[in-house]
Amino acid sequence: MNPLNEPPPVALPETGSPLYERLADHYRRVIAAGTLAPGDRMPSVRALMSQHRVSLSTAIQVFRSLEDAGWLQARPRAGYFVRRAPASRLANVAEPEIPSLAEPARYVGLHERISRVIERAQAFPDALNLGGATADAMLYPTQRLQALASRILRRRPTLLTEVGEDGGAIELRQAVAKRALSSGVSVAPDDVLVTSGGVEAVNLALRAVAQPGDTIAVESPAFFGLLQILESLGLRALEIPTSPTTGLSLEALDIASTACPDLKALVVVPNLQNPLGCVMPDARKAELVQLCARRGVALIEDEPYRELVESSEPARPLKAWDRDGGVIYCASLNKVLAPGMRLGWMASGRWQARVRLLKFAQTRHNESLAQLVAAEFIGSGAYDRHLHQLREKLRTQREASADAIGRYFPAGTRLSLPPGGLLLWVALPEGASSDALFEAALPHGIRLAPGSIFSNSDRFRSFIRLSCPAPFDYRIDTALRQLGTLAAELGRSA
Amino acid sequence: MNPLNEPPPVALPETGSPLYERLADHYRRVIAAGTLAPGDRMPSVRALMSQHRVSLSTAIQVFRSLEDAGWLQARPRAGYFVRRAPASRLANVAEPEIPSLAEPARYVGLHERISRVIERAQAFPDALNLGGATADAMLYPTQRLQALASRILRRRPTLLTEVGEDGGAIELRQAVAKRALSSGVSVAPDDVLVTSGGVEAVNLALRAVAQPGDTIAVESPAFFGLLQILESLGLRALEIPTSPTTGLSLEALDIASTACPDLKALVVVPNLQNPLGCVMPDARKAELVQLCARRGVALIEDEPYRELVESSEPARPLKAWDRDGGVIYCASLNKVLAPGMRLGWMASGRWQARVRLLKFAQTRHNESLAQLVAAEFIGSGAYDRHLHQLREKLRTQREASADAIGRYFPAGTRLSLPPGGLLLWVALPEGASSDALFEAALPHGIRLAPGSIFSNSDRFRSFIRLSCPAPFDYRIDTALRQLGTLAAELGRSA
């Protein structure tokens, strides 16, 4: 009998904290001491109950708390296991400085730089792509969606040849509205507008609240696609320092919105920010919604990754704290369900009528088949099972890559391991140029995203975004070792 | 033996016109005299050759010229038949007046009016819809497309779950570029950008060439969707008088572009204009392209209906005369192939780089499945067979509706029968309000499109657009009779 399934009775410290917390602390020490090693199976719930004489609910709370803190991971039908140590050798990415004065807003002029990066990368079509932000097709429910599509086509033979529904198929609007409830967002199907991915949703939101020349606050670093949207709409970007662990700095936003009284909107990714991977704590989410409402700043929430947050409860969007329709919620199914179906949706609060006009005049409605496939999948239990598996796979892939970066990259490299998703934001040692690393890596068959495309400034010139789209294997390990070697060489020559 | 297959030898007038024209004239007289009645089969090509002692090519020219003039219609594998008489009882819609001074450009404020019309119409979901601009699903190759979709999904199982191609699937870009050749347009697959229907193409084109506040020339009347795009982009519309038979008035455009030197673009539908149904003669197309080039006005060509023109040669787009990249060509597959697939494409001439940025920032690429289905269908012989059938069906439906309007509508009603498509633009007798007719028809279960939504002015308040989306039957006949009665009543009370 495995002794780990029957830990010896322990004396818990008699402090004022709840029983489950004291018990969780005990197991943290056991794991940190190596008594339970990464990959080991934890004692079962039943074992915990009998060993520690605690109730079922206390035992479950212990597992939840350890899982939320990243010590354990649940495997379906197999129990809880000790996780790998988080990116052990690497220090966290430094917190940004919050300047006492806001920087000026600037027109975005990034498109050429981004196009050059994309073109260069496409010149190496066989390269290992660690520069994207979407998981491999094999991580999505390919067969199930394909079967659903064929079945729906048989059931609705005129789907491809009849005009679709304005605003989106009612089936999908109902499915996403119902699902949003569990994350604290209450929207009616009529409040939902189906879009061509999250990109169109954010585009429509910005067009609804701002005119060319207006200023929009964004996270810094920000997803380059957002900066391209601002550029395409002739908007100015005001970059707000953003913490790699807790997200957008409310202090900096406060300073900026005072200095820039005609700030029209803030675009923010509160859950698994791209590229940082941070999740804003709930208290800060609530505070942010209030701050924007007070200052009359439209809050555009971009949520491509929320369902990938690894926590026992669904991560909450800012929209859950919205009381006066000031939050435009933009969701996407590209990263969580099916990159090839190009589906997103939005709930536009008080800008709903204007957003509907813009969508109608921009692209009409979406094509119907993908919408019905998504609606049927989301409405079934299969969606939660898929998401659970996807999160587990991404966690394993991310942690293995982080370990490899820790092994291979030069001293001084920093990395904050995010609580979900497939992106790693890596700070190279002082002075290293990520543009140079990007160029040097291509002939070795490796694509990455250089930090220079995530800001209108050159603040992130020493950062790279590495993605973990596929199961970790020898090819990825070799590529990361190669990248580490190149980074070290560039550091020496800098 | 049917004597019609062996017409007696005739003496042709010995004029200077070519032999085929004299022979065609002879048959025009035979048809007009009723010797060959609507629905009768024409003598075969061989019969013509032997009866008139003419060559094969002359005989074929006779049939082509009679078909182009609307006297004959070809039926696959059955020969040529005499067509119904064109909307006999009704006079043509009057030609527009060309003012000697341009009217001022105006911001568009139509969205509320259009939304009200759409909302009112949707309140009668069971009504017969004669207000749309898309044919019934049964007129498109539903089964074939459905089978293709299922087959492609089996062959490319990760299509729904992998990221698609920027700019559109290469298969579709190749297929439409190749097909464009036959209409005189030479574009490379790399010049083609796949869009979410023609609406997104026109939207991107306007965003590429103009800023909010700029002036855009449009046909008057114009498709209301275009006016909504202008409104959504904060552009001003300069309405150019447009002939119901020959299209946009070049004289009026000349006057307007002189009076308005900062005119940024013209949006025009040269083939089967919506709502007029007119086709611009080739000589005028060439002249228009030259005029715009001379004046530095971007020419945005919107082509949803071109493939529906009933002529022996493919109708030519303006783009065929484009020498310096000044024409942005916008095509759509919604009306000709599959309304539910939401596909369009564009070739943006000298604005290509800017259009690509805008598309990328607006909606990224389209979803792949529909693109591959369309590419395979267009690349096969099935597309031409489908278009041939669609044109035939639409012609029969349109002519039957025009006949019924001639029978039932009050004296003074006018109608120009267009050479293709499914739209009829009907001028009610002086003083009748199409808004009133729209409202009066709804409780009778009939939807139509009132003229008021096709212009920023009230110039078309006595016009209605009626569509002929389905095979003519008792229900449509009854609806048109009812509409005629209502129009007569409204005329008396006006």
mmCIF file with all atom_site columns, N, CA, C and O in Angstrom, chain A residues 71-99:
data_model
loop_
_atom_site.group_PDB
_atom_site.id
_atom_site.type_symbol
_atom_site.label_atom_id
_atom_site.label_alt_id
_atom_site.label_comp_id
_atom_site.label_asym_id
_atom_site.label_entity_id
_atom_site.label_seq_id
_atom_site.pdbx_PDB_ins_code
_atom_site.Cartn_x
_atom_site.Cartn_y
_atom_site.Cartn_z
_atom_site.occupancy
_atom_site.B_iso_or_equiv
_atom_site.pdbx_formal_charge
_atom_site.auth_seq_id
_atom_site.auth_comp_id
_atom_site.auth_asym_id
_atom_site.auth_atom_id
_atom_site.pdbx_PDB_model_num
ATOM 1   N N  . TRP A 1 71 ? -0.393  24.379 -6.436  1.00 0.00 ? 71 TRP A N  1
ATOM 2   C CA . TRP A 1 71 ? 0.395   23.262 -5.912  1.00 0.00 ? 71 TRP A CA 1
ATOM 3   C C  . TRP A 1 71 ? -0.078  21.923 -6.449  1.00 0.00 ? 71 TRP A C  1
ATOM 4   O O  . TRP A 1 71 ? 0.689   20.979 -6.568  1.00 0.00 ? 71 TRP A O  1
ATOM 5   N N  . LEU A 1 72 ? -1.383  21.851 -6.718  1.00 0.00 ? 72 LEU A N  1
ATOM 6   C CA . LEU A 1 72 ? -1.934  20.569 -7.180  1.00 0.00 ? 72 LEU A CA 1
ATOM 7   C C  . LEU A 1 72 ? -2.570  20.752 -8.541  1.00 0.00 ? 72 LEU A C  1
ATOM 8   O O  . LEU A 1 72 ? -2.950  21.856 -8.921  1.00 0.00 ? 72 LEU A O  1
ATOM 9   N N  . GLN A 1 73 ? -2.689  19.646 -9.246  1.00 0.00 ? 73 GLN A N  1
ATOM 10  C CA . GLN A 1 73 ? -3.525  19.690 -10.426 1.00 0.00 ? 73 GLN A CA 1
ATOM 11  C C  . GLN A 1 73 ? -4.431  18.462 -10.447 1.00 0.00 ? 73 GLN A C  1
ATOM 12  O O  . GLN A 1 73 ? -4.018  17.361 -10.076 1.00 0.00 ? 73 GLN A O  1
ATOM 13  N N  . ALA A 1 74 ? -5.696  18.690 -10.826 1.00 0.00 ? 74 ALA A N  1
ATOM 14  C CA . ALA A 1 74 ? -6.661  17.588 -10.875 1.00 0.00 ? 74 ALA A CA 1
ATOM 15  C C  . ALA A 1 74 ? -6.539  16.899 -12.218 1.00 0.00 ? 74 ALA A C  1
ATOM 16  O O  . ALA A 1 74 ? -6.377  17.559 -13.247 1.00 0.00 ? 74 ALA A O  1
ATOM 17  N N  . ARG A 1 75 ? -6.561  15.578 -12.194 1.00 0.00 ? 75 ARG A N  1
ATOM 18  C CA . ARG A 1 75 ? -6.667  14.858 -13.466 1.00 0.00 ? 75 ARG A CA 1
ATOM 19  C C  . ARG A 1 75 ? -7.978  14.090 -13.453 1.00 0.00 ? 75 ARG A C  1
ATOM 20  O O  . ARG A 1 75 ? -8.270  13.418 -12.467 1.00 0.00 ? 75 ARG A O  1
ATOM 21  N N  . PRO A 1 76 ? -8.740  14.208 -14.546 1.00 0.00 ? 76 PRO A N  1
ATOM 22  C CA . PRO A 1 76 ? -10.073 13.596 -14.543 1.00 0.00 ? 76 PRO A CA 1
ATOM 23  C C  . PRO A 1 76 ? -10.002 12.101 -14.198 1.00 0.00 ? 76 PRO A C  1
ATOM 24  O O  . PRO A 1 76 ? -9.156  11.392 -14.736 1.00 0.00 ? 76 PRO A O  1
ATOM 25  N N  . ARG A 1 77 ? -10.867 11.694 -13.307 1.00 0.00 ? 77 ARG A N  1
ATOM 26  C CA . ARG A 1 77 ? -11.003 10.289 -12.909 1.00 0.00 ? 77 ARG A CA 1
ATOM 27  C C  . ARG A 1 77 ? -9.719  9.678  -12.337 1.00 0.00 ? 77 ARG A C  1
ATOM 28  O O  . ARG A 1 77 ? -9.563  8.480  -12.296 1.00 0.00 ? 77 ARG A O  1
ATOM 29  N N  . ALA A 1 78 ? -8.756  10.536 -11.928 1.00 0.00 ? 78 ALA A N  1
ATOM 30  C CA . ALA A 1 78 ? -7.536  9.966  -11.371 1.00 0.00 ? 78 ALA A CA 1
ATOM 31  C C  . ALA A 1 78 ? -7.137  10.630 -10.055 1.00 0.00 ? 78 ALA A C  1
ATOM 32  O O  . ALA A 1 78 ? -6.248  10.142 -9.359  1.00 0.00 ? 78 ALA A O  1
ATOM 33  N N  . GLY A 1 79 ? -7.767  11.734 -9.711  1.00 0.00 ? 79 GLY A N  1
ATOM 34  C CA . GLY A 1 79 ? -7.445  12.390 -8.451  1.00 0.00 ? 79 GLY A CA 1
ATOM 35  C C  . GLY A 1 79 ? -6.526  13.576 -8.625  1.00 0.00 ? 79 GLY A C  1
ATOM 36  O O  . GLY A 1 79 ? -6.318  14.068 -9.736  1.00 0.00 ? 79 GLY A O  1
ATOM 37  N N  . TYR A 1 80 ? -5.963  14.016 -7.504  1.00 0.00 ? 80 TYR A N  1
ATOM 38  C CA . TYR A 1 80 ? -5.101  15.201 -7.515  1.00 0.00 ? 80 TYR A CA 1
ATOM 39  C C  . TYR A 1 80 ? -3.629  14.779 -7.504  1.00 0.00 ? 80 TYR A C  1
ATOM 40  O O  . TYR A 1 80 ? -3.252  13.818 -6.828  1.00 0.00 ? 80 TYR A O  1
ATOM 41  N N  . PHE A 1 81 ? -2.810  15.546 -8.238  1.00 0.00 ? 81 PHE A N  1
ATOM 42  C CA . PHE A 1 81 ? -1.376  15.249 -8.304  1.00 0.00 ? 81 PHE A CA 1
ATOM 43  C C  . PHE A 1 81 ? -0.583  16.506 -7.986  1.00 0.00 ? 81 PHE A C  1
ATOM 44  O O  . PHE A 1 81 ? -1.056  17.624 -8.235  1.00 0.00 ? 81 PHE A O  1
ATOM 45  N N  . VAL A 1 82 ? 0.607   16.314 -7.463  1.00 0.00 ? 82 VAL A N  1
ATOM 46  C CA . VAL A 1 82 ? 1.475   17.445 -7.166  1.00 0.00 ? 82 VAL A CA 1
ATOM 47  C C  . VAL A 1 82 ? 2.005   17.996 -8.495  1.00 0.00 ? 82 VAL A C  1
ATOM 48  O O  . VAL A 1 82 ? 2.486   17.233 -9.334  1.00 0.00 ? 82 VAL A O  1
ATOM 49  N N  . ARG A 1 83 ? 1.902   19.308 -8.643  1.00 0.00 ? 83 ARG A N  1
ATOM 50  C CA . ARG A 1 83 ? 2.368   19.921 -9.888  1.00 0.00 ? 83 ARG A CA 1
ATOM 51  C C  . ARG A 1 83 ? 3.877   20.055 -9.896  1.00 0.00 ? 83 ARG A C  1
ATOM 52  O O  . ARG A 1 83 ? 4.531   20.074 -8.854  1.00 0.00 ? 83 ARG A O  1
ATOM 53  N N  . ARG A 1 84 ? 4.420   20.247 -11.108 1.00 0.00 ? 84 ARG A N  1
ATOM 54  C CA . ARG A 1 84 ? 5.823   20.596 -11.227 1.00 0.00 ? 84 ARG A CA 1
ATOM 55  C C  . ARG A 1 84 ? 6.053   21.910 -10.494 1.00 0.00 ? 84 ARG A C  1
ATOM 56  O O  . ARG A 1 84 ? 5.170   22.749 -10.436 1.00 0.00 ? 84 ARG A O  1
ATOM 57  N N  . ALA A 1 85 ? 7.241   22.125 -10.015 1.00 0.00 ? 85 ALA A N  1
ATOM 58  C CA . ALA A 1 85 ? 7.553   23.390 -9.362  1.00 0.00 ? 85 ALA A CA 1
ATOM 59  C C  . ALA A 1 85 ? 7.452   24.499 -10.382 1.00 0.00 ? 85 ALA A C  1
ATOM 60  O O  . ALA A 1 85 ? 7.890   24.344 -11.521 1.00 0.00 ? 85 ALA A O  1
ATOM 61  N N  . PRO A 1 86 ? 6.833   25.615 -10.049 1.00 0.00 ? 86 PRO A N  1
ATOM 62  C CA . PRO A 1 86 ? 6.693   26.680 -11.035 1.00 0.00 ? 86 PRO A CA 1
ATOM 63  C C  . PRO A 1 86 ? 8.053   27.274 -11.412 1.00 0.00 ? 86 PRO A C  1
ATOM 64  O O  . PRO A 1 86 ? 8.868   27.609 -10.544 1.00 0.00 ? 86 PRO A O  1
ATOM 65  N N  . ALA A 1 87 ? 8.249   27.401 -12.749 1.00 0.00 ? 87 ALA A N  1
ATOM 66  C CA . ALA A 1 87 ? 9.449   27.946 -13.395 1.00 0.00 ? 87 ALA A CA 1
ATOM 67  C C  . ALA A 1 87 ? 10.574  28.312 -12.449 1.00 0.00 ? 87 ALA A C  1
ATOM 68  O O  . ALA A 1 87 ? 11.012  29.459 -12.364 1.00 0.00 ? 87 ALA A O  1
ATOM 69  N N  . SER A 1 88 ? 11.050  27.304 -11.808 1.00 0.00 ? 88 SER A N  1
ATOM 70  C CA . SER A 1 88 ? 11.870  27.451 -10.608 1.00 0.00 ? 88 SER A CA 1
ATOM 71  C C  . SER A 1 88 ? 12.994  28.470 -10.682 1.00 0.00 ? 88 SER A C  1
ATOM 72  O O  . SER A 1 88 ? 13.061  29.394 -9.882  1.00 0.00 ? 88 SER A O  1
ATOM 73  N N  . ARG A 1 89 ? 13.867  28.333 -11.674 1.00 0.00 ? 89 ARG A N  1
ATOM 74  C CA . ARG A 1 89 ? 15.108  29.099 -11.618 1.00 0.00 ? 89 ARG A CA 1
ATOM 75  C C  . ARG A 1 89 ? 14.924  30.580 -11.923 1.00 0.00 ? 89 ARG A C  1
ATOM 76  O O  . ARG A 1 89 ? 15.849  31.368 -11.718 1.00 0.00 ? 89 ARG A O  1
ATOM 77  N N  . LEU A 1 90 ? 13.779  30.946 -12.458 1.00 0.00 ? 90 LEU A N  1
ATOM 78  C CA . LEU A 1 90 ? 13.656  32.301 -12.984 1.00 0.00 ? 90 LEU A CA 1
ATOM 79  C C  . LEU A 1 90 ? 12.931  33.239 -12.029 1.00 0.00 ? 90 LEU A C  1
ATOM 80  O O  . LEU A 1 90 ? 11.915  32.886 -11.445 1.00 0.00 ? 90 LEU A O  1
ATOM 81  N N  . ALA A 1 91 ? 13.474  34.446 -11.897 1.00 0.00 ? 91 ALA A N  1
ATOM 82  C CA . ALA A 1 91 ? 12.799  35.477 -11.115 1.00 0.00 ? 91 ALA A CA 1
ATOM 83  C C  . ALA A 1 91 ? 11.607  35.994 -11.920 1.00 0.00 ? 91 ALA A C  1
ATOM 84  O O  . ALA A 1 91 ? 11.570  35.888 -13.150 1.00 0.00 ? 91 ALA A O  1
ATOM 85  N N  . ASN A 1 92 ? 10.608  36.552 -11.237 1.00 0.00 ? 92 ASN A N  1
ATOM 86  C CA . ASN A 1 92 ? 9.463   37.145 -11.917 1.00 0.00 ? 92 ASN A CA 1
ATOM 87  C C  . ASN A 1 92 ? 9.895   38.347 -12.740 1.00 0.00 ? 92 ASN A C  1
ATOM 88  O O  . ASN A 1 92 ? 10.890  39.007 -12.431 1.00 0.00 ? 92 ASN A O  1
ATOM 89  N N  . VAL A 1 93 ? 9.126   38.617 -13.778 1.00 0.00 ? 93 VAL A N  1
ATOM 90  C CA . VAL A 1 93 ? 9.325   39.846 -14.544 1.00 0.00 ? 93 VAL A CA 1
ATOM 91  C C  . VAL A 1 93 ? 9.105   41.019 -13.605 1.00 0.00 ? 93 VAL A C  1
ATOM 92  O O  . VAL A 1 93 ? 8.203   40.985 -12.752 1.00 0.00 ? 93 VAL A O  1
ATOM 93  N N  . ALA A 1 94 ? 9.946   42.042 -13.716 1.00 0.00 ? 94 ALA A N  1
ATOM 94  C CA . ALA A 1 94 ? 9.864   43.186 -12.797 1.00 0.00 ? 94 ALA A CA 1
ATOM 95  C C  . ALA A 1 94 ? 8.536   43.916 -12.957 1.00 0.00 ? 94 ALA A C  1
ATOM 96  O O  . ALA A 1 94 ? 7.962   43.962 -14.054 1.00 0.00 ? 94 ALA A O  1
ATOM 97  N N  . GLU A 1 95 ? 8.068   44.494 -11.862 1.00 0.00 ? 95 GLU A N  1
ATOM 98  C CA . GLU A 1 95 ? 6.850   45.305 -11.913 1.00 0.00 ? 95 GLU A CA 1
ATOM 99  C C  . GLU A 1 95 ? 7.171   46.614 -12.647 1.00 0.00 ? 95 GLU A C  1
ATOM 100 O O  . GLU A 1 95 ? 8.279   47.129 -12.561 1.00 0.00 ? 95 GLU A O  1
ATOM 101 N N  . PRO A 1 96 ? 6.192   47.151 -13.375 1.00 0.00 ? 96 PRO A N  1
ATOM 102 C CA . PRO A 1 96 ? 6.463   48.400 -14.110 1.00 0.00 ? 96 PRO A CA 1
ATOM 103 C C  . PRO A 1 96 ? 6.544   49.581 -13.148 1.00 0.00 ? 96 PRO A C  1
ATOM 104 O O  . PRO A 1 96 ? 5.954   49.549 -12.058 1.00 0.00 ? 96 PRO A O  1
ATOM 105 N N  . GLU A 1 97 ? 7.291   50.588 -13.528 1.00 0.00 ? 97 GLU A N  1
ATOM 106 C CA . GLU A 1 97 ? 7.291   51.833 -12.753 1.00 0.00 ? 97 GLU A CA 1
ATOM 107 C C  . GLU A 1 97 ? 6.031   52.613 -13.077 1.00 0.00 ? 97 GLU A C  1
ATOM 108 O O  . GLU A 1 97 ? 5.600   52.669 -14.221 1.00 0.00 ? 97 GLU A O  1
ATOM 109 N N  . ILE A 1 98 ? 5.474   53.223 -12.045 1.00 0.00 ? 98 ILE A N  1
ATOM 110 C CA . ILE A 1 98 ? 4.298   54.064 -12.270 1.00 0.00 ? 98 ILE A CA 1
ATOM 111 C C  . ILE A 1 98 ? 4.765   55.515 -12.244 1.00 0.00 ? 98 ILE A C  1
ATOM 112 O O  . ILE A 1 98 ? 5.107   56.050 -11.189 1.00 0.00 ? 98 ILE A O  1
ATOM 113 N N  . PRO A 1 99 ? 4.818   56.157 -13.390 1.00 0.00 ? 99 PRO A N  1
ATOM 114 C CA . PRO A 1 99 ? 5.289   57.545 -13.400 1.00 0.00 ? 99 PRO A CA 1
ATOM 115 C C  . PRO A 1 99 ? 4.258   58.457 -12.738 1.00 0.00 ? 99 PRO A C  1
ATOM 116 O O  . PRO A 1 99 ? 3.061   58.151 -12.740 1.00 0.00 ? 99 PRO A O  1
#
